[in-house]
mmCIF file of C-alpha atoms in Angstrom:
data_model
loop_
_atom_site.group_PDB
_atom_site.id
_atom_site.type_symbol
_atom_site.label_atom_id
_atom_site.label_comp_id
_atom_site.label_asym_id
_atom_site.label_seq_id
_atom_site.Cartn_x
_atom_site.Cartn_y
_atom_site.Cartn_z
ATOM 1 C CA UNK A 1 140.701 104.738 -170.752
ATOM 2 C CA UNK A 2 143.878 106.032 -168.700
ATOM 3 C CA UNK A 3 146.405 108.059 -170.209
ATOM 4 C CA UNK A 4 149.641 106.213 -171.026
ATOM 5 C CA UNK A 5 151.728 105.585 -167.603
ATOM 6 C CA UNK A 6 155.255 107.211 -167.782
ATOM 7 C CA UNK A 7 156.928 107.057 -164.219
ATOM 8 C CA UNK A 8 155.453 106.574 -160.701
ATOM 9 C CA UNK A 9 154.244 103.497 -159.045
ATOM 10 C CA UNK A 10 153.506 101.196 -161.509
ATOM 11 C CA UNK A 11 152.033 98.636 -159.047
ATOM 12 C CA UNK A 12 149.647 101.036 -157.987
ATOM 13 C CA UNK A 13 148.828 102.386 -161.839
ATOM 14 C CA UNK A 14 148.322 98.575 -162.577
ATOM 15 C CA UNK A 15 145.883 98.116 -159.777
ATOM 16 C CA UNK A 16 143.757 101.101 -160.507
ATOM 17 C CA UNK A 17 143.703 100.251 -164.548
ATOM 18 C CA UNK A 18 142.897 96.554 -163.597
ATOM 19 C CA UNK A 19 139.892 97.774 -161.661
ATOM 20 C CA UNK A 20 138.576 100.169 -164.185
ATOM 21 C CA UNK A 21 138.833 96.760 -166.672
ATOM 22 C CA UNK A 22 137.082 94.537 -164.248
ATOM 23 C CA UNK A 23 134.472 97.068 -163.665
ATOM 24 C CA UNK A 24 133.842 97.960 -167.074
ATOM 25 C CA UNK A 25 134.395 94.788 -168.968
ATOM 26 C CA UNK A 26 134.578 91.935 -166.473
ATOM 27 C CA UNK A 27 137.330 89.436 -165.529
ATOM 28 C CA UNK A 28 137.224 87.351 -168.780
ATOM 29 C CA UNK A 29 138.899 90.938 -170.139
ATOM 30 C CA UNK A 30 141.452 91.287 -168.173
ATOM 31 C CA UNK A 31 145.057 90.344 -168.726
ATOM 32 C CA UNK A 32 148.609 91.717 -167.672
ATOM 33 C CA UNK A 33 149.324 91.988 -171.449
ATOM 34 C CA UNK A 34 146.527 94.273 -171.762
ATOM 35 C CA UNK A 35 147.543 96.411 -168.759
ATOM 36 C CA UNK A 36 150.969 96.884 -170.420
ATOM 37 C CA UNK A 37 149.893 97.905 -173.225
ATOM 38 C CA UNK A 38 147.272 100.523 -171.415
ATOM 39 C CA UNK A 39 149.933 101.672 -169.222
ATOM 40 C CA UNK A 40 152.663 101.804 -172.239
ATOM 41 C CA UNK A 41 155.115 99.694 -170.459
ATOM 42 C CA UNK A 42 156.835 96.254 -171.702
ATOM 43 C CA UNK A 43 155.073 93.068 -171.392
ATOM 44 C CA UNK A 44 157.244 91.720 -168.790
ATOM 45 C CA UNK A 45 157.146 94.916 -166.516
ATOM 46 C CA UNK A 46 153.703 93.949 -165.082
ATOM 47 C CA UNK A 47 155.243 90.493 -164.208
ATOM 48 C CA UNK A 48 157.733 92.158 -161.336
ATOM 49 C CA UNK A 49 154.826 92.908 -159.500
ATOM 50 C CA UNK A 50 151.858 89.971 -160.734
ATOM 51 C CA UNK A 51 153.444 87.148 -161.823
ATOM 52 C CA UNK A 52 149.842 85.910 -162.989
ATOM 53 C CA UNK A 53 146.472 87.028 -163.139
ATOM 54 C CA UNK A 54 145.320 85.436 -160.247
ATOM 55 C CA UNK A 55 148.090 87.216 -158.186
ATOM 56 C CA UNK A 56 146.817 90.819 -159.771
ATOM 57 C CA UNK A 57 143.299 89.643 -158.566
ATOM 58 C CA UNK A 58 144.034 88.630 -155.378
ATOM 59 C CA UNK A 59 145.952 92.051 -154.818
ATOM 60 C CA UNK A 60 142.973 93.767 -156.025
ATOM 61 C CA UNK A 61 140.700 91.797 -153.170
ATOM 62 C CA UNK A 62 143.200 92.621 -150.391
ATOM 63 C CA UNK A 63 143.602 96.160 -151.074
ATOM 64 C CA UNK A 64 139.896 96.552 -151.193
ATOM 65 C CA UNK A 65 138.853 95.002 -148.166
ATOM 66 C CA UNK A 66 141.613 96.552 -146.213
ATOM 67 C CA UNK A 67 140.503 100.033 -147.620
ATOM 68 C CA UNK A 68 136.798 98.853 -146.454
ATOM 69 C CA UNK A 69 137.904 97.931 -143.045
ATOM 70 C CA UNK A 70 139.526 101.235 -142.568
ATOM 71 C CA UNK A 71 136.932 103.270 -143.468
ATOM 72 C CA UNK A 72 134.919 101.668 -140.613
ATOM 73 C CA UNK A 73 137.483 102.303 -138.340
ATOM 74 C CA UNK A 74 136.089 105.589 -137.980
ATOM 75 C CA UNK A 75 133.314 104.135 -135.915
ATOM 76 C CA UNK A 76 135.062 103.854 -133.084
ATOM 77 C CA UNK A 77 134.872 107.407 -132.298
ATOM 78 C CA UNK A 78 131.099 106.538 -130.981
ATOM 79 C CA UNK A 79 130.635 105.081 -128.057
ATOM 80 C CA UNK A 80 129.968 101.297 -128.109
ATOM 81 C CA UNK A 81 126.236 100.143 -128.497
ATOM 82 C CA UNK A 82 123.817 100.818 -131.339
ATOM 83 C CA UNK A 83 125.560 104.072 -131.768
ATOM 84 C CA UNK A 84 128.927 102.351 -132.943
ATOM 85 C CA UNK A 85 127.153 99.769 -135.066
ATOM 86 C CA UNK A 86 124.947 102.263 -137.077
ATOM 87 C CA UNK A 87 128.357 104.484 -137.683
ATOM 88 C CA UNK A 88 130.001 101.394 -138.661
ATOM 89 C CA UNK A 89 127.129 100.069 -141.245
ATOM 90 C CA UNK A 90 126.772 103.622 -142.382
ATOM 91 C CA UNK A 91 130.748 103.860 -143.154
ATOM 92 C CA UNK A 92 130.524 100.721 -144.855
ATOM 93 C CA UNK A 93 127.781 102.023 -147.064
ATOM 94 C CA UNK A 94 129.406 105.452 -147.723
ATOM 95 C CA UNK A 95 132.657 103.566 -148.714
ATOM 96 C CA UNK A 96 130.754 101.232 -151.180
ATOM 97 C CA UNK A 97 129.058 104.591 -152.877
ATOM 98 C CA UNK A 98 132.462 106.213 -152.939
ATOM 99 C CA UNK A 99 134.324 103.158 -154.217
ATOM 100 C CA UNK A 100 131.559 101.868 -156.468
ATOM 101 C CA UNK A 101 134.088 100.065 -158.726
ATOM 102 C CA UNK A 102 136.321 98.432 -156.408
ATOM 103 C CA UNK A 103 132.823 97.485 -154.394
ATOM 104 C CA UNK A 104 131.593 95.942 -157.832
ATOM 105 C CA UNK A 105 134.944 94.164 -158.129
ATOM 106 C CA UNK A 106 135.004 92.521 -154.884
ATOM 107 C CA UNK A 107 131.178 91.362 -155.380
ATOM 108 C CA UNK A 108 132.558 89.478 -158.654
ATOM 109 C CA UNK A 109 132.870 85.895 -157.860
ATOM 110 C CA UNK A 110 136.054 85.351 -160.285
ATOM 111 C CA UNK A 111 137.839 87.851 -158.163
ATOM 112 C CA UNK A 112 137.015 86.629 -154.621
ATOM 113 C CA UNK A 113 137.814 82.808 -155.742
ATOM 114 C CA UNK A 114 141.464 83.812 -155.416
ATOM 115 C CA UNK A 115 141.287 84.767 -151.821
ATOM 116 C CA UNK A 116 144.817 84.277 -149.803
ATOM 117 C CA UNK A 117 145.218 83.658 -146.569
ATOM 118 C CA UNK A 118 145.567 86.960 -145.736
ATOM 119 C CA UNK A 119 142.362 87.807 -147.607
ATOM 120 C CA UNK A 120 140.464 85.230 -145.497
ATOM 121 C CA UNK A 121 142.278 86.409 -142.181
ATOM 122 C CA UNK A 122 141.229 90.131 -143.150
ATOM 123 C CA UNK A 123 137.504 89.248 -143.435
ATOM 124 C CA UNK A 124 137.801 86.810 -140.397
ATOM 125 C CA UNK A 125 138.963 89.964 -138.511
ATOM 126 C CA UNK A 126 136.234 92.075 -139.905
ATOM 127 C CA UNK A 127 133.250 89.830 -138.971
ATOM 128 C CA UNK A 128 134.751 89.172 -135.025
ATOM 129 C CA UNK A 129 134.808 92.790 -135.157
ATOM 130 C CA UNK A 130 131.196 93.101 -136.198
ATOM 131 C CA UNK A 131 130.301 90.601 -133.733
ATOM 132 C CA UNK A 132 132.129 91.964 -130.858
ATOM 133 C CA UNK A 133 130.307 95.573 -131.544
ATOM 134 C CA UNK A 134 127.025 93.313 -131.504
ATOM 135 C CA UNK A 135 127.917 91.575 -127.875
ATOM 136 C CA UNK A 136 128.599 95.128 -126.734
ATOM 137 C CA UNK A 137 125.569 96.470 -127.650
ATOM 138 C CA UNK A 138 123.365 93.675 -126.180
ATOM 139 C CA UNK A 139 125.282 94.221 -122.847
ATOM 140 C CA UNK A 140 123.801 97.784 -123.058
ATOM 141 C CA UNK A 141 120.181 96.500 -123.294
ATOM 142 C CA UNK A 142 120.083 96.482 -127.045
ATOM 143 C CA UNK A 143 118.202 93.274 -128.348
ATOM 144 C CA UNK A 144 119.648 91.527 -125.440
ATOM 145 C CA UNK A 145 117.406 88.459 -125.393
ATOM 146 C CA UNK A 146 117.958 87.753 -129.217
ATOM 147 C CA UNK A 147 120.436 85.171 -130.676
ATOM 148 C CA UNK A 148 123.758 87.209 -131.524
ATOM 149 C CA UNK A 149 124.058 85.092 -134.813
ATOM 150 C CA UNK A 150 120.846 86.337 -135.731
ATOM 151 C CA UNK A 151 121.527 89.843 -134.948
ATOM 152 C CA UNK A 152 124.994 89.372 -136.995
ATOM 153 C CA UNK A 153 123.582 87.670 -140.065
ATOM 154 C CA UNK A 154 120.728 90.756 -140.274
ATOM 155 C CA UNK A 155 123.446 93.206 -139.462
ATOM 156 C CA UNK A 156 125.641 91.980 -142.484
ATOM 157 C CA UNK A 157 122.799 91.341 -144.953
ATOM 158 C CA UNK A 158 121.393 94.804 -144.632
ATOM 159 C CA UNK A 159 124.467 96.481 -144.979
ATOM 160 C CA UNK A 160 125.846 94.662 -147.461
ATOM 161 C CA UNK A 161 122.591 94.440 -149.371
ATOM 162 C CA UNK A 162 122.258 98.466 -149.109
ATOM 163 C CA UNK A 163 125.734 98.769 -150.514
ATOM 164 C CA UNK A 164 124.910 96.808 -153.141
ATOM 165 C CA UNK A 165 121.498 98.578 -154.056
ATOM 166 C CA UNK A 166 122.988 102.124 -153.694
ATOM 167 C CA UNK A 167 125.813 101.266 -156.106
ATOM 168 C CA UNK A 168 123.647 100.033 -158.848
ATOM 169 C CA UNK A 169 122.236 103.068 -160.868
ATOM 170 C CA UNK A 170 118.860 101.660 -161.340
ATOM 171 C CA UNK A 171 118.125 102.271 -157.869
ATOM 172 C CA UNK A 172 120.447 105.151 -157.124
ATOM 173 C CA UNK A 173 119.282 107.637 -159.727
ATOM 174 C CA UNK A 174 116.144 108.690 -159.177
ATOM 175 C CA UNK A 175 116.792 110.314 -155.754
ATOM 176 C CA UNK A 176 119.206 112.755 -154.823
ATOM 177 C CA UNK A 177 122.279 112.454 -152.526
ATOM 178 C CA UNK A 178 120.684 113.825 -149.255
ATOM 179 C CA UNK A 179 117.721 111.897 -149.781
ATOM 180 C CA UNK A 180 119.654 108.597 -150.544
ATOM 181 C CA UNK A 181 121.123 109.345 -147.216
ATOM 182 C CA UNK A 182 118.435 109.910 -145.102
ATOM 183 C CA UNK A 183 116.669 106.682 -146.554
ATOM 184 C CA UNK A 184 119.948 104.921 -145.643
ATOM 185 C CA UNK A 185 120.077 105.840 -142.107
ATOM 186 C CA UNK A 186 116.104 105.150 -141.851
ATOM 187 C CA UNK A 187 116.779 101.697 -142.970
ATOM 188 C CA UNK A 188 119.409 100.960 -140.808
ATOM 189 C CA UNK A 189 117.472 102.944 -137.585
ATOM 190 C CA UNK A 190 114.468 100.046 -138.243
ATOM 191 C CA UNK A 191 117.013 97.312 -137.115
ATOM 192 C CA UNK A 192 119.057 99.515 -134.452
ATOM 193 C CA UNK A 193 115.960 100.462 -132.744
ATOM 194 C CA UNK A 194 114.478 98.645 -129.645
ATOM 195 C CA UNK A 195 111.520 96.508 -130.524
ATOM 196 C CA UNK A 196 108.262 97.802 -128.861
#
């Protein structure tokens, strides 16, 4: 458990402790009163930032998705096409591995059920960006005769599925980190390479 909160940004401290609680114990054990107790503040203090548990859950989801989207922005350093798709997919998976607790929280249906309009807009914009990158790659001849909707489904399934597998100890632990990275890249390249 975190050491008691004394000063600084209470909102950030509440979010960090809530993510820990959700990852360790699940949404049913999360309460604003318990967070206040963990951070050694009054029971009313969290209510200034999150009037309800739903507000807290939505804030976690929004911050998590914003963090994920920002991590994939580095892919724009690659030229448009398969190389940029690969960079985006690897950035997504790297983010999930680095932020495993937050990634688990975002996969929690009880958290995502509280999606606000802002969260929906973030997710829609991210999907639109992925679709635009697929279109740019197809314009360069990558899988140009295939249905973009099918390619999008494959890209999302492969990226999100790999991120889930790589954040579950049962799959991740038998391999060293360099071997994991190599296998992830090889898996993505099977999708990104041209069909013979």
